[in-house]
mmCIF file with all atom_site columns, C-alpha atoms in Angstrom:
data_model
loop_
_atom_site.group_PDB
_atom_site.id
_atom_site.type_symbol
_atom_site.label_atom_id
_atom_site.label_alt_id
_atom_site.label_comp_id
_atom_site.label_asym_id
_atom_site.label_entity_id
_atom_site.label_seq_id
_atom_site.pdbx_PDB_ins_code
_atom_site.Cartn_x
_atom_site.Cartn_y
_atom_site.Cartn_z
_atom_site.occupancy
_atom_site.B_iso_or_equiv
_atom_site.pdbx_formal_charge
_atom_site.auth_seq_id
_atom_site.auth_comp_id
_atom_site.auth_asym_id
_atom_site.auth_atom_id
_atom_site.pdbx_PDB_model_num
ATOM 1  C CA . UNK E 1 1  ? 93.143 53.964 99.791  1.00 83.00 ? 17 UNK E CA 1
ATOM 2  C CA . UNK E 1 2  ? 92.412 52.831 96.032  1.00 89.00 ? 18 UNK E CA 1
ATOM 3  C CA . UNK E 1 3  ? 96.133 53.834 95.112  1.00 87.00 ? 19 UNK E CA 1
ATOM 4  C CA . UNK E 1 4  ? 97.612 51.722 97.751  1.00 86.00 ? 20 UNK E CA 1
ATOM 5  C CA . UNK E 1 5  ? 95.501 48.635 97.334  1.00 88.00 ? 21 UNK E CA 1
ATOM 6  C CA . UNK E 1 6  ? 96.104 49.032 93.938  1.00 88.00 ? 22 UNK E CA 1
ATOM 7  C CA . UNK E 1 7  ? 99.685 48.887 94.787  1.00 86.00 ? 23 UNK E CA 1
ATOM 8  C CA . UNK E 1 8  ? 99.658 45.926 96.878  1.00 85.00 ? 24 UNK E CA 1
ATOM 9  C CA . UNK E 1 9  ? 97.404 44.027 94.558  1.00 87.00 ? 25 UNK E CA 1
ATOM 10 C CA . UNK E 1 10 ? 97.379 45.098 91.383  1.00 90.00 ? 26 UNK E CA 1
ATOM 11 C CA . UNK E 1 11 ? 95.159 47.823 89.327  1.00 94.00 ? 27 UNK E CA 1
ATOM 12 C CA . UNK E 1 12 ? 93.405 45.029 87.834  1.00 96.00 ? 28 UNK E CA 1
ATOM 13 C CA . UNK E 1 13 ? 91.405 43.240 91.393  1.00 95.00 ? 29 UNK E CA 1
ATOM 14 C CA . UNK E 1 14 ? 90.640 46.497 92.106  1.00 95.00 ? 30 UNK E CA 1
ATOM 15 C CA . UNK E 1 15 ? 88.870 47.432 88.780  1.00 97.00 ? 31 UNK E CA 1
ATOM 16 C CA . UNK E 1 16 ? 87.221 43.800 89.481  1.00 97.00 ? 32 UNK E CA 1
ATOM 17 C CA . UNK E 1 17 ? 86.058 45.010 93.326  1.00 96.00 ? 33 UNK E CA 1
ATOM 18 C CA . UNK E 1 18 ? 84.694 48.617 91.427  1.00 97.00 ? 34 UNK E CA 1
ATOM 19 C CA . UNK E 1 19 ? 82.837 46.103 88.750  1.00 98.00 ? 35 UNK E CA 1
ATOM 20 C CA . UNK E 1 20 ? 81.455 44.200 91.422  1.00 98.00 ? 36 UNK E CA 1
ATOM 21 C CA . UNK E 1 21 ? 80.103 46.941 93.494  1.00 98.00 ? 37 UNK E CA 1
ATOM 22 C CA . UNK E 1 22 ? 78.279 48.754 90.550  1.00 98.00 ? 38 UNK E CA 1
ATOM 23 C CA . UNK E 1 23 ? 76.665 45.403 89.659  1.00 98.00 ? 39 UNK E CA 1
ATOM 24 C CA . UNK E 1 24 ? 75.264 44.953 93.153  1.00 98.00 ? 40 UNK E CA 1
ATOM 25 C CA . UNK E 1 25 ? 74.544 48.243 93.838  1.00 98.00 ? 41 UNK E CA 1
ATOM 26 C CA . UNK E 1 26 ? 76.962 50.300 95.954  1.00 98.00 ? 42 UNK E CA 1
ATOM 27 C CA . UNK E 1 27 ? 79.385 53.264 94.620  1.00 98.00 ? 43 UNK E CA 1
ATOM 28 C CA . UNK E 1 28 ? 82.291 51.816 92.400  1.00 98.00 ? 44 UNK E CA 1
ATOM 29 C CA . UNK E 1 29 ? 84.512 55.545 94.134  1.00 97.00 ? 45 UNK E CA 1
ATOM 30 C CA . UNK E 1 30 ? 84.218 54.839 97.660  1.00 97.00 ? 46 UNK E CA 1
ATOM 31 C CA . UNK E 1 31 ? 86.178 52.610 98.918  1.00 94.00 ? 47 UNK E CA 1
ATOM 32 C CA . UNK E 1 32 ? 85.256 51.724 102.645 1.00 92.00 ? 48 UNK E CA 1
ATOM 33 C CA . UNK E 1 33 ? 81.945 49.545 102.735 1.00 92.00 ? 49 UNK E CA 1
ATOM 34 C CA . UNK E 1 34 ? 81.855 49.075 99.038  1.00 96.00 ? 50 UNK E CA 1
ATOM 35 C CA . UNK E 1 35 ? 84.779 48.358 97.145  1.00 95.00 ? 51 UNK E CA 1
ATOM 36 C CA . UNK E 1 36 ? 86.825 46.971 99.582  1.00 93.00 ? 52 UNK E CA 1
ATOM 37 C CA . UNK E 1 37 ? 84.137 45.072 100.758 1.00 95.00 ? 53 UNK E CA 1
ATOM 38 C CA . UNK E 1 38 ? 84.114 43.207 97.466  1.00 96.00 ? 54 UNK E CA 1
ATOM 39 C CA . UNK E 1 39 ? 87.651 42.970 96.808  1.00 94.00 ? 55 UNK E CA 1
ATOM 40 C CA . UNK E 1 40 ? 87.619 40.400 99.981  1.00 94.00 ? 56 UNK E CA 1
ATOM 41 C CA . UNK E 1 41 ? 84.637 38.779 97.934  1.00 96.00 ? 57 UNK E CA 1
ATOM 42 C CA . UNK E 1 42 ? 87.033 37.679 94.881  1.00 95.00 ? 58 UNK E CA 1
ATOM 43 C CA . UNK E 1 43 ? 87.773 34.881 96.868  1.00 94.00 ? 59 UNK E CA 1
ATOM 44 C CA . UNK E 1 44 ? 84.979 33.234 97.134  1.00 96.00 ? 60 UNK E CA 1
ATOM 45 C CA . UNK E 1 45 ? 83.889 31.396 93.795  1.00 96.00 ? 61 UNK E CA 1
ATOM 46 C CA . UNK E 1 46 ? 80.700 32.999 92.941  1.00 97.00 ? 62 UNK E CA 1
ATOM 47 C CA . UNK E 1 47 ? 82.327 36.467 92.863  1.00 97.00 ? 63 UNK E CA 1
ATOM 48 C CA . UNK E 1 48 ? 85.902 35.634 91.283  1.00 96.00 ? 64 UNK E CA 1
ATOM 49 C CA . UNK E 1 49 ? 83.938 33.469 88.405  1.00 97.00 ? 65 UNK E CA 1
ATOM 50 C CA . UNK E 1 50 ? 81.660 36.430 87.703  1.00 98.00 ? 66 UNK E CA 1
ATOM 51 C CA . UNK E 1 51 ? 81.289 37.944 84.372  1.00 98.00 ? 67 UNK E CA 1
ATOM 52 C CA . UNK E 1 52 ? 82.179 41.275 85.250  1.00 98.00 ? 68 UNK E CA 1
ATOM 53 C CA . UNK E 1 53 ? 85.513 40.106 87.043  1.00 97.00 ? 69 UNK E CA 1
ATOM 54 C CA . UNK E 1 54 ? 88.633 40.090 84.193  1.00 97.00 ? 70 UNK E CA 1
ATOM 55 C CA . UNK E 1 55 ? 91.019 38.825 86.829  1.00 96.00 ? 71 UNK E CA 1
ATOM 56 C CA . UNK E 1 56 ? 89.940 35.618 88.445  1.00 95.00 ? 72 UNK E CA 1
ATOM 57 C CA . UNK E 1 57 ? 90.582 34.923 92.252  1.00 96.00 ? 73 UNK E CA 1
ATOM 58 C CA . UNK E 1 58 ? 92.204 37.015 94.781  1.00 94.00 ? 74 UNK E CA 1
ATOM 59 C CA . UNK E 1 59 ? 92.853 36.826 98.872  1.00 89.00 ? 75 UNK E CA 1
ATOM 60 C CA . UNK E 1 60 ? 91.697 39.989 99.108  1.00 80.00 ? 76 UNK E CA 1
ATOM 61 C CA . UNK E 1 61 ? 91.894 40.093 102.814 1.00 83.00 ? 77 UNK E CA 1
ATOM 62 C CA . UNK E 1 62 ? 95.675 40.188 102.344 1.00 74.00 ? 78 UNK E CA 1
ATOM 63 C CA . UNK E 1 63 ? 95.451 43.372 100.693 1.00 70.00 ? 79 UNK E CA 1
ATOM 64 C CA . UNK E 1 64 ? 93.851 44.912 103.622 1.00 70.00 ? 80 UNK E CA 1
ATOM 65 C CA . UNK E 1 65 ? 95.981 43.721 106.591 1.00 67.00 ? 81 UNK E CA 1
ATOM 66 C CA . UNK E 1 66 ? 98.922 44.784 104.343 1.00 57.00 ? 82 UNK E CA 1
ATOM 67 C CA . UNK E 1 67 ? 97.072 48.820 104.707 1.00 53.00 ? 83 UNK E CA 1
ATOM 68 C CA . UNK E 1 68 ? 96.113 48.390 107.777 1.00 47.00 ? 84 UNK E CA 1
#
């Protein structure tokens, strides 16, 4: 799932979603219910603006209903 988000979106909102789910807790490997689940964050403000996040905003609901 990582490779073909990564794919879709680029490498880099993915690191982001990985950076984003270590800093609030959940496991920057799994992907269902953790990444992903921040990935569709980055487009909301107070995740894209984030320290931790190198590559600004994202639809990251896109990337999902492009996998699904």
């Amino acid at each position: 799932r990582f490779i073909l988000a990564a794919y879709n979106s680029g490498i880099g909102h993915i690191q982001d979603g990985m950076a984003l789910a270590e800093k609030y807790g959940r496991n920057k490997y799994i992907w269902k219910n953790n990444v992903e689940h921040f990935v569709i964050l980055k487009s909301n403000e107070e995740y894209f603006t984030d320290p931790v996040c190198k590559n600004g905003y994202f639809r990251g609901i896109e990337t999902l209903q492009l996998r699904t």
